Amino acid sequence: MVRRRRIDTISLSLGAWAAIVLVFLYLPILFIVVHSFSDSNALTRWGGFTTDWYGKLFENQQLKDTITNSFKVALYSSPISVVFGGLAGVALARRPGSWTKGFLAVIFLILVTPEIVDAIGLQVWFVEVGGPFVQPSVPFMRSLFPIVVGHAIFSSAVVTLIVRARMAGLDDALEEAAADLYATPRRAFFQITLPLIFPALLAGGLLAFTFSLDNVVISQFTGRPGSSTFPLYVFGKVRSVLRPDLAAASTLILLATLVALGSVVFVLRRSGDSSSEIAATLTGGG
Amino acid sequence: MHRAPRRSLRLPKFALALPSWGYYVAFFLVPVVLIIFYSFGTKIPGSAGRTEFSPLTLDRYRDAIKPTFFVVLQQTMRISITGTLLCLIIGFPVAYFMAIRIPARWRGIFLGVLIIPFWTNFLIRTIAWRIVLSPVGFLSNWLQDIGMRDSNIQVLNTKAAVQLGVVYNYLPLMIFPLFVTLDRLEPALREASKDLGASRLKTFLQVTLPLCAPGVIAGLLLVFIPLSGDYITAAVLGGADGNMSGALVASQFLQAQNQALGSAIAVMLMGSILLVIAIVAIISFAFKAVLHRMRKVDIPGTRGDDLAVATNG
């Protein structure tokens, strides 16, 4: 009995600590949501309840433009990350060889390079040196092209690791069976490999999407006039006046993220992942 | 065996990774090499950000170690190292509680609750601290109401606010890898240790802790590296007091239009990050060697896995 009570004390204090940390993590988010309903011109001051800011959100053209830009960039850059990262992840897991070490070194380098270094590098590359990419031949991307390219670098590296981890955990017997049954490599890929790694691709894609929605630094250095994103708009306002409409926009984005996150967790659960595996996938590899 | 010919493709093994290779060479390796090259250049006086490279010079590095810039680099490293250690101290009990103390079916929910803040917009949750810490805000009023303070709190625009902000922003990156490693530990190992007469503390120190070293190392890297390069948190919460090296690089590029100096500071920032990692690696290697000699039984999986976990992020 004495022994049991001691276990409880440790568990209890650990649990209390975890609860404090959770409050710490949620406190600011709670404040943002609450202040999006504040009837005051300054974000930091509470001024009574109102839902006006949600209506005014759609009147502010600049805010609307930057949110649209953000979603466009995320929509273009996350498929790039998923396709490139997915292919590389499959290659790393199934076709290892002398090339693996060098490639992993580059991935590691991408992960450990501070974002600001990437950002200035891309700026010099795009603006100063020029290169073949200054006048993008991809018409629908135009001024968003450099930002899209910049956002996909880090997230494709993360997707690569997620997919590799997923493939490494899968027996290749299924793929061999497909080959034995005379499936062409292409068919085996689309009918066996792709469905197997689909949850990883989905999680990776969502991760890439939120990375892109979040990004300030790369956007700041690769952006051109008219390509300002929502985080850049917000960052520009930090030094001047922060109004509750930013909180309203953030609350809506938070809701969208939650829905997306919930559906990914649902898909991962359906495919039989444990919570630990889900954690590994959602936080980028492992 | 008989299937070998059918399975072999004519394409080389790395064919599927080729798109990524091309992408990384064009948009990562070349730009980073360019930055290193630019750090040896000189700004053409009076020009709007043109750089000349004849002759190549180390002068920008001489500029970068002048007190104005070097003090900021020192402060950046101080905030990063303190922040990383705080994340470890705060995060470890949480990860341990999640992975070992709570029933498996609750783990997923707890984890989901932890992931949500991490997926919330980075800039927004940083700005949110401006509301929380506001001198006329809720927290300030509350602290005065319960009598813990008799004046408004003055935390905003100080180094303390920056430190708080970075710990807040990077804490999840510490908890996740720790949780994954602790969750994969076989309970049998701890039970065996207990059965062999080890006390609870001894089991923790000699079995659990060494086995989760890969997770600790992954967490330290995942927090320290982005934290050192981050200047957004400092810009939002630190005011004039929160200058980080990343901000100097940004202002050299965006305002002063001195690409060469900005590049040199960036290279020095990367160098400092690598230096700190190298020092920690050497210390932990020595520590492990000592620990290994002290321990009578070798537990498989405690050595050599670190790099694998680290590269897996």
XYZ file of C-alpha atoms in Angstrom:
599
model
C 0.000 0.000 0.000
C 2.754 2.387 0.937
C 4.460 1.589 -2.332
C 1.343 2.278 -4.330
C 0.759 5.640 -2.682
C 4.289 6.675 -3.642
C 3.635 5.874 -7.303
C 0.558 8.035 -7.096
C 2.504 10.988 -5.729
C 4.955 10.856 -8.618
C 2.212 10.414 -11.200
C 0.211 13.165 -9.608
C 3.019 15.698 -9.653
C 3.939 14.746 -13.223
C 0.297 15.118 -14.182
C 0.068 18.498 -12.498
C 3.189 19.608 -14.361
C 1.718 18.409 -17.673
C -1.478 20.310 -16.920
C 0.466 23.507 -16.219
C 2.365 23.086 -19.498
C -0.916 22.590 -21.365
C -2.319 25.787 -19.861
C 0.907 27.542 -20.882
C 0.546 26.231 -24.459
C -3.121 27.150 -24.773
C -3.220 30.456 -22.923
C -2.146 32.672 -25.863
C -4.373 30.817 -28.321
C -7.311 31.264 -26.007
C -6.543 34.968 -25.770
C -6.469 35.318 -29.556
C -9.843 33.635 -29.921
C -11.366 35.708 -27.108
C -9.972 38.981 -28.426
C -11.308 38.323 -31.908
C -14.665 39.179 -30.292
C -13.365 42.334 -28.619
C -15.123 45.617 -29.310
C -11.943 47.682 -29.234
C -9.619 49.129 -31.836
C -6.503 47.743 -30.210
C -5.919 44.014 -30.161
C -4.334 44.094 -26.717
C -7.240 45.822 -24.981
C -10.566 44.144 -24.223
C -13.578 46.300 -25.038
C -16.715 44.245 -24.659
C -18.223 41.550 -26.867
C -18.839 41.984 -30.590
C -18.785 39.828 -33.712
C -18.184 42.834 -35.973
C -14.588 41.937 -36.791
C -15.649 38.788 -38.585
C -17.876 40.880 -40.849
C -15.224 43.556 -41.376
C -12.771 40.842 -42.382
C -14.382 40.677 -45.782
C -14.302 44.454 -46.271
C -10.537 44.813 -45.842
C -9.283 44.280 -49.388
C -5.616 44.141 -48.409
C -6.258 41.497 -45.766
C -8.367 39.495 -48.201
C -5.644 39.661 -50.857
C -2.921 38.500 -48.503
C -5.023 35.609 -47.185
C -5.799 34.578 -50.766
C -2.088 34.742 -51.599
C -1.229 32.632 -48.564
C -3.674 29.914 -49.504
C -2.549 29.987 -53.150
C 1.106 29.605 -52.173
C 0.233 26.763 -49.793
C -1.904 25.078 -52.451
C 0.908 25.211 -55.022
C 3.828 24.383 -52.766
C 2.397 21.457 -50.811
C 1.806 19.227 -53.893
C 5.400 19.937 -54.973
C 6.599 18.805 -51.547
C 4.398 15.721 -51.609
C 5.434 14.589 -55.102
C 9.165 15.271 -54.746
C 9.336 14.141 -51.137
C 7.185 11.075 -51.801
C 9.293 9.882 -54.721
C 12.540 10.480 -52.855
C 11.195 8.759 -49.739
C 10.228 5.664 -51.729
C 13.626 5.619 -53.422
C 15.423 5.918 -50.069
C 13.461 3.074 -48.531
C 13.338 0.671 -51.471
C 16.343 1.420 -53.641
C 19.124 2.241 -51.218
C 22.639 2.334 -52.551
C 25.742 4.431 -52.654
C 23.639 7.500 -53.504
C 21.687 7.348 -50.228
C 24.368 8.862 -48.008
C 24.887 11.956 -50.119
C 21.191 12.520 -50.527
C 20.497 12.144 -46.808
C 23.325 14.572 -46.128
C 21.605 17.180 -48.296
C 18.285 16.531 -46.523
C 20.010 16.901 -43.167
C 21.662 20.115 -44.344
C 18.289 21.502 -45.393
C 16.834 20.682 -41.995
C 19.678 22.317 -40.054
C 20.085 25.447 -42.167
C 18.428 28.433 -40.516
C 15.548 29.683 -42.581
C 17.078 33.127 -42.917
C 20.070 31.652 -44.780
C 17.760 29.883 -47.243
C 15.828 33.083 -47.639
C 18.737 35.386 -48.438
C 20.229 32.720 -50.699
C 17.033 32.550 -52.709
C 16.785 36.325 -52.853
C 20.294 36.650 -54.216
C 19.612 33.797 -56.609
C 16.318 35.128 -57.894
C 16.877 38.859 -57.871
C 20.598 39.472 -58.090
C 21.927 36.688 -60.196
C 18.794 36.144 -62.211
C 19.106 32.674 -63.548
C 16.490 31.061 -65.701
C 13.766 31.576 -63.137
C 13.333 35.316 -62.987
C 10.738 35.327 -65.728
C 8.794 32.227 -64.813
C 7.404 30.399 -67.771
C 4.694 28.970 -65.545
C 2.077 31.628 -66.204
C -0.417 30.965 -63.428
C 2.223 31.264 -60.723
C 3.860 34.484 -61.924
C 4.799 36.569 -58.939
C 4.104 33.777 -56.461
C 6.605 31.462 -58.145
C 9.675 32.297 -56.005
C 7.711 32.017 -52.754
C 6.189 28.699 -53.824
C 9.614 27.344 -54.695
C 11.078 28.556 -51.409
C 8.357 27.061 -49.246
C 8.620 23.631 -50.829
C 12.327 23.146 -50.038
C 12.035 22.533 -46.306
C 8.710 20.731 -46.436
C 9.727 18.367 -49.237
C 12.697 17.332 -47.089
C 10.333 16.646 -44.184
C 7.934 14.701 -46.430
C 10.892 12.632 -47.673
C 11.673 11.560 -44.115
C 8.025 10.862 -43.261
C 7.576 8.663 -46.343
C 10.884 6.911 -45.807
C 9.960 6.135 -42.189
C 6.580 4.799 -43.318
C 8.082 2.621 -46.074
C 10.763 1.287 -43.761
C 8.027 0.090 -41.427
C 6.266 -1.770 -44.233
C 7.160 -5.239 -45.386
C 8.074 -5.240 -49.075
C 6.372 -8.629 -49.489
C 3.302 -6.983 -51.007
C 5.319 -5.251 -53.670
C 7.198 -8.488 -54.387
C 3.929 -10.355 -54.651
C 2.706 -7.807 -57.159
C 5.853 -8.318 -59.200
C 5.416 -12.093 -58.979
C 1.902 -11.722 -60.300
C 3.285 -9.973 -63.363
C 2.344 -6.451 -62.414
C 4.466 -3.922 -64.257
C 6.558 -1.735 -61.939
C 4.293 1.188 -62.761
C 1.189 -0.796 -61.895
C 2.723 -2.149 -58.693
C 3.571 1.411 -57.735
C 0.091 2.795 -58.327
C -1.853 -0.157 -56.960
C 0.306 -1.266 -54.040
C 2.949 1.251 -52.997
C 0.876 4.403 -53.391
C -2.095 3.215 -51.298
C 0.329 2.019 -48.626
C 2.081 5.348 -48.297
C -1.073 7.409 -48.819
C -1.489 8.256 -45.101
C 2.117 9.464 -44.975
C 1.612 11.574 -48.083
C -1.560 13.050 -46.649
C 0.078 13.914 -43.337
C 3.130 15.276 -45.144
C 0.963 17.343 -47.444
C -0.916 18.857 -44.541
C 2.335 19.557 -42.737
C 3.671 21.266 -45.869
C 0.441 23.242 -46.158
C 0.645 24.601 -42.619
C 4.393 25.265 -42.908
C 3.598 27.383 -45.915
C 0.690 29.190 -44.241
C 3.014 29.949 -41.316
C 6.043 31.115 -43.178
C 7.304 34.653 -42.712
C 11.008 34.600 -43.483
C 11.108 32.923 -46.907
C 8.111 34.962 -48.060
C 9.727 38.176 -46.882
C 12.817 37.659 -49.010
C 11.392 36.021 -52.111
C 8.206 38.074 -52.300
C 7.570 40.711 -54.927
C 5.084 43.553 -54.995
C 1.613 42.099 -54.865
C 2.702 38.753 -53.489
C 2.446 39.639 -49.800
C 1.111 36.794 -47.680
C -1.040 36.876 -44.554
C 1.870 36.351 -42.113
C 3.805 39.126 -43.871
C 0.825 41.440 -43.564
C 0.532 40.626 -39.869
C 4.275 41.020 -39.323
C 4.127 44.452 -40.938
C 1.435 45.478 -38.472
C 3.289 44.300 -35.347
C 5.166 47.557 -34.935
C 2.168 49.750 -35.652
C -1.408 48.913 -34.688
C -2.656 45.396 -34.149
C -6.421 45.282 -34.475
C -8.803 42.473 -33.552
C -9.507 41.717 -37.234
C -6.154 39.911 -37.277
C -7.381 37.802 -34.387
C -10.601 37.076 -36.279
C -8.668 35.987 -39.378
C -6.377 33.856 -37.219
C -9.309 32.211 -35.484
C -10.774 31.216 -38.855
C -7.415 29.855 -40.033
C -7.086 27.973 -36.742
C -10.511 26.393 -37.294
C -9.537 25.332 -40.816
C -6.292 23.842 -39.501
C -8.141 21.927 -36.803
C -10.549 20.413 -39.319
C -7.662 19.392 -41.569
C -5.647 18.014 -38.642
C -8.655 16.071 -37.381
C -9.220 14.444 -40.750
C -5.570 13.427 -41.085
C -5.581 11.858 -37.621
C -8.785 10.074 -38.611
C -7.186 8.653 -41.765
C -4.056 7.587 -39.867
C -6.183 5.867 -37.222
C -8.175 4.073 -39.924
C -4.941 2.755 -41.371
C -4.135 1.300 -37.969
C -1.498 3.633 -36.568
C -0.821 3.816 -32.858
C -0.761 7.234 -31.243
C 3.011 7.058 -31.152
C 3.180 6.425 -34.875
C 0.770 9.276 -35.491
C 2.982 11.534 -33.399
C 6.023 10.496 -35.368
C 4.249 11.107 -38.662
C 2.692 14.426 -37.722
C 5.868 15.881 -36.339
C 7.987 14.975 -39.312
C 9.546 11.544 -39.494
C 11.063 9.550 -36.696
C 15.730 -15.603 -57.273
C 14.021 -16.328 -60.543
C 12.199 -13.052 -60.183
C 15.379 -11.030 -60.032
C 15.513 -10.144 -63.735
C 11.920 -8.973 -63.751
C 12.378 -6.744 -60.760
C 15.439 -4.971 -61.991
C 14.605 -1.722 -63.711
C 16.751 -0.188 -66.373
C 16.602 3.064 -64.446
C 19.331 3.728 -61.884
C 18.412 3.230 -58.259
C 18.227 6.923 -57.476
C 15.914 7.690 -60.406
C 12.936 8.454 -58.179
C 15.014 10.854 -56.115
C 16.214 12.747 -59.179
C 13.478 15.412 -59.131
C 14.396 16.213 -55.531
C 18.094 16.226 -56.354
C 17.570 18.731 -59.133
C 15.323 20.833 -56.965
C 17.744 20.935 -54.043
C 20.735 21.718 -56.240
C 18.910 24.552 -57.995
C 17.104 26.088 -55.048
C 19.096 25.108 -51.989
C 22.723 24.208 -52.648
C 23.421 26.867 -55.259
C 21.807 29.677 -53.221
C 23.671 28.680 -50.047
C 26.991 28.506 -51.902
C 26.163 31.927 -53.361
C 25.759 33.315 -49.851
C 29.161 31.952 -48.847
C 30.609 33.526 -51.995
C 28.868 36.860 -51.324
C 30.356 36.971 -47.825
C 33.761 37.542 -49.463
C 32.508 40.457 -51.529
C 32.282 44.220 -51.029
C 29.293 46.466 -51.419
C 29.760 48.942 -54.253
C 29.500 52.289 -52.410
C 26.421 54.282 -53.217
C 24.792 51.532 -55.223
C 21.442 50.018 -54.339
C 22.734 46.699 -53.175
C 25.308 45.815 -55.828
C 28.258 43.718 -54.741
C 31.710 43.443 -56.305
C 34.022 40.468 -55.978
C 37.394 41.745 -57.117
C 39.289 41.353 -54.973
C 37.725 38.701 -52.755
C 38.204 39.862 -49.186
C 37.788 38.785 -45.578
C 36.863 42.335 -44.592
C 33.159 41.528 -44.114
C 34.113 39.005 -41.453
C 36.265 41.668 -39.814
C 33.161 43.907 -39.837
C 30.998 41.113 -38.490
C 33.166 40.548 -35.405
C 33.037 44.231 -34.468
C 31.253 44.676 -31.132
C 27.995 46.022 -32.631
C 27.344 42.766 -34.437
C 29.250 40.352 -32.237
C 27.350 41.298 -29.094
C 24.143 40.366 -30.881
C 25.588 37.002 -31.917
C 26.560 36.308 -28.299
C 23.092 37.279 -27.143
C 21.545 35.059 -29.820
C 23.554 32.064 -28.641
C 22.756 32.809 -25.005
C 19.020 32.976 -25.679
C 19.157 29.855 -27.866
C 21.114 27.731 -25.406
C 19.027 28.856 -22.420
C 15.836 28.348 -24.412
C 16.826 24.856 -25.549
C 17.729 23.770 -22.016
C 14.496 25.221 -20.627
C 12.548 23.298 -23.278
C 14.287 20.088 -22.189
C 13.640 20.698 -18.497
C 10.011 21.669 -19.058
C 9.319 19.128 -21.784
C 10.883 15.970 -20.383
C 8.438 15.420 -17.486
C 5.538 16.018 -19.879
C 6.822 13.481 -22.409
C 7.583 11.007 -19.613
C 4.113 11.423 -18.148
C 2.480 10.945 -21.551
C 4.496 7.940 -22.626
C 4.799 6.020 -19.380
C 2.349 7.184 -16.748
C -0.946 7.496 -18.577
C -2.953 4.579 -20.045
C -2.330 3.896 -23.748
C -5.833 4.796 -24.841
C -5.521 8.307 -23.404
C -2.195 8.885 -25.078
C -3.643 9.719 -28.486
C -5.974 12.335 -27.078
C -3.264 13.921 -24.949
C -0.999 13.997 -27.969
C -3.657 15.599 -30.125
C -4.113 18.264 -27.465
C -0.356 18.938 -27.587
C -0.184 19.048 -31.382
C -2.912 21.674 -31.834
C -0.891 24.650 -30.498
C 2.076 23.507 -32.588
C -0.074 23.655 -35.722
C -1.468 27.069 -34.906
C 0.017 29.939 -36.862
C 3.486 30.676 -35.457
C 3.297 34.442 -35.804
C -0.201 34.638 -34.367
C 0.608 32.675 -31.244
C 3.659 34.864 -30.727
C 1.568 38.007 -31.103
C -0.901 36.501 -28.666
C 1.756 36.853 -25.965
C 1.602 40.595 -26.534
C -2.007 40.416 -25.363
C -1.174 38.166 -22.415
C 1.816 40.204 -21.271
C 0.282 43.598 -21.929
C 0.877 45.940 -18.948
C -2.827 46.782 -18.928
C -3.951 43.270 -19.800
C -5.740 40.501 -17.966
C -2.643 38.876 -16.471
C -1.287 42.165 -15.179
C -4.625 43.089 -13.592
C -5.029 39.647 -12.094
C -1.557 39.639 -10.546
C -2.350 43.005 -8.977
C -5.762 41.806 -7.796
C -4.339 38.841 -5.938
C -1.662 41.114 -4.518
C 1.373 39.530 -6.133
C 2.315 42.830 -7.733
C 1.445 46.399 -6.924
C 2.095 47.861 -10.369
C 1.624 46.902 -14.029
C 3.859 44.101 -15.281
C 6.637 45.322 -17.554
C 7.725 42.192 -19.366
C 7.023 43.159 -22.964
C 9.969 44.437 -25.009
C 12.545 42.838 -22.729
C 14.880 39.869 -23.095
C 12.690 37.959 -20.651
C 9.764 38.212 -23.060
C 11.934 36.903 -25.887
C 13.105 34.000 -23.745
C 9.528 33.169 -22.809
C 8.418 33.440 -26.432
C 11.060 31.103 -27.826
C 10.456 28.499 -25.123
C 6.754 28.690 -25.894
C 7.258 28.385 -29.651
C 9.736 25.512 -29.646
C 8.614 23.451 -26.650
C 6.480 21.051 -28.768
C 9.522 20.262 -30.930
C 11.224 18.993 -27.773
C 8.268 17.033 -26.418
C 7.468 15.096 -29.627
C 10.782 13.273 -30.175
C 11.077 12.609 -26.427
C 7.604 11.111 -26.399
C 8.307 8.919 -29.428
C 11.491 7.490 -27.879
C 9.970 6.969 -24.436
C 6.883 5.390 -25.967
C 8.989 2.846 -27.832
C 10.836 1.736 -24.684
C 9.944 -1.774 -23.673
C 8.335 -1.708 -20.217
C 10.021 -5.104 -19.717
C 13.400 -3.377 -19.406
C 12.244 -1.214 -16.525
C 10.526 -4.169 -14.902
C 13.670 -6.261 -15.224
C 15.635 -3.505 -13.554
C 13.114 -3.421 -10.733
C 13.130 -7.204 -10.421
C 16.883 -7.134 -10.135
C 16.522 -4.905 -7.095
C 17.171 -1.469 -8.533
C 15.380 1.386 -6.841
C 12.959 3.549 -8.762
C 15.496 6.338 -9.051
C 18.244 3.964 -10.108
C 16.008 2.433 -12.779
C 15.233 5.894 -14.102
C 18.850 7.022 -14.097
C 20.435 3.835 -15.395
C 17.791 2.374 -17.705
C 15.187 4.905 -18.822
C 17.426 7.940 -19.160
C 20.243 6.322 -21.188
C 17.718 4.630 -23.466
C 16.023 7.876 -24.361
C 19.304 9.624 -25.201
C 18.512 9.500 -28.950
C 15.240 11.309 -28.296
C 16.955 13.904 -26.128
C 19.545 14.551 -28.828
C 16.888 14.794 -31.554
C 14.904 17.193 -29.375
C 17.925 19.362 -28.606
C 18.767 19.657 -32.306
C 15.167 20.235 -33.375
C 14.834 23.086 -30.892
C 18.285 24.634 -30.951
C 18.739 24.970 -34.710
C 15.534 26.775 -35.693
C 15.622 28.775 -32.460
C 19.072 30.195 -33.217
C 17.980 31.375 -36.627
C 14.623 32.715 -35.458
C 14.281 36.455 -35.205
C 10.527 36.751 -35.681
C 9.770 35.875 -32.049
C 12.322 38.425 -30.877
C 11.029 41.086 -33.236
C 7.465 40.623 -31.984
C 8.154 40.362 -28.254
C 11.559 41.915 -27.648
C 11.211 45.372 -29.110
C 14.561 47.128 -29.304
C 15.931 44.728 -26.703
C 15.297 41.601 -28.708
C 17.900 41.807 -31.435
C 18.924 38.435 -32.829
C 21.594 37.712 -35.448
C 18.908 36.680 -37.918
C 17.425 40.166 -37.663
C 20.825 41.722 -38.428
C 21.095 39.561 -41.535
C 17.585 40.566 -42.564
C 18.207 44.277 -42.040
C 21.503 44.153 -43.964
C 19.603 42.690 -46.881
C 16.335 44.598 -46.664
C 17.385 48.016 -45.360
C 21.144 48.577 -45.555
C 21.333 46.774 -48.902
C 24.713 45.371 -47.897
C 24.454 41.791 -49.130
C 28.115 41.054 -48.460
C 27.959 41.960 -44.769
C 24.578 40.251 -44.359
C 26.023 37.081 -45.884
C 29.067 37.196 -43.620
C 26.856 37.511 -40.525
C 24.707 34.634 -41.800
C 27.764 32.426 -42.314
C 28.983 33.293 -38.814
C 25.572 32.433 -37.392
C 25.692 29.028 -39.102
C 29.252 28.559 -37.873
C 28.227 29.313 -34.273
C 25.335 26.857 -34.479
C 27.645 24.115 -35.751
C 30.246 25.000 -33.099
C 27.729 24.661 -30.265
C 26.492 21.342 -31.684
C 30.065 20.072 -31.979
C 30.884 21.048 -28.375
C 27.742 19.369 -27.064
C 28.484 16.270 -29.150
C 31.992 16.011 -27.708
C 30.757 16.489 -24.137
C 27.978 13.930 -24.508
C 30.378 11.469 -26.111
C 32.743 11.789 -23.162
C 29.842 11.568 -20.723
C 28.619 8.395 -22.389
C 32.038 6.810 -22.288
C 32.179 7.442 -18.538
C 28.644 6.170 -18.059
C 29.396 3.098 -20.114
C 32.383 2.254 -17.978
C 30.354 2.714 -14.794
C 27.504 0.539 -15.976
C 28.008 -3.178 -15.657
C 25.486 -4.316 -18.244
C 25.398 -2.998 -21.782
C 21.880 -2.232 -22.897
C 21.434 -2.710 -26.627
C 20.199 0.348 -28.440
C 21.882 2.950 -26.289
C 24.804 3.514 -28.585
C 25.089 4.499 -32.205
C 21.404 5.208 -32.738
C 21.698 8.910 -32.075
C 22.590 10.042 -35.549
C 19.853 7.920 -37.100
C 17.253 9.531 -34.888
C 18.709 12.968 -35.396
C 18.592 12.695 -39.179
C 15.093 11.344 -38.966
C 14.115 14.547 -37.221
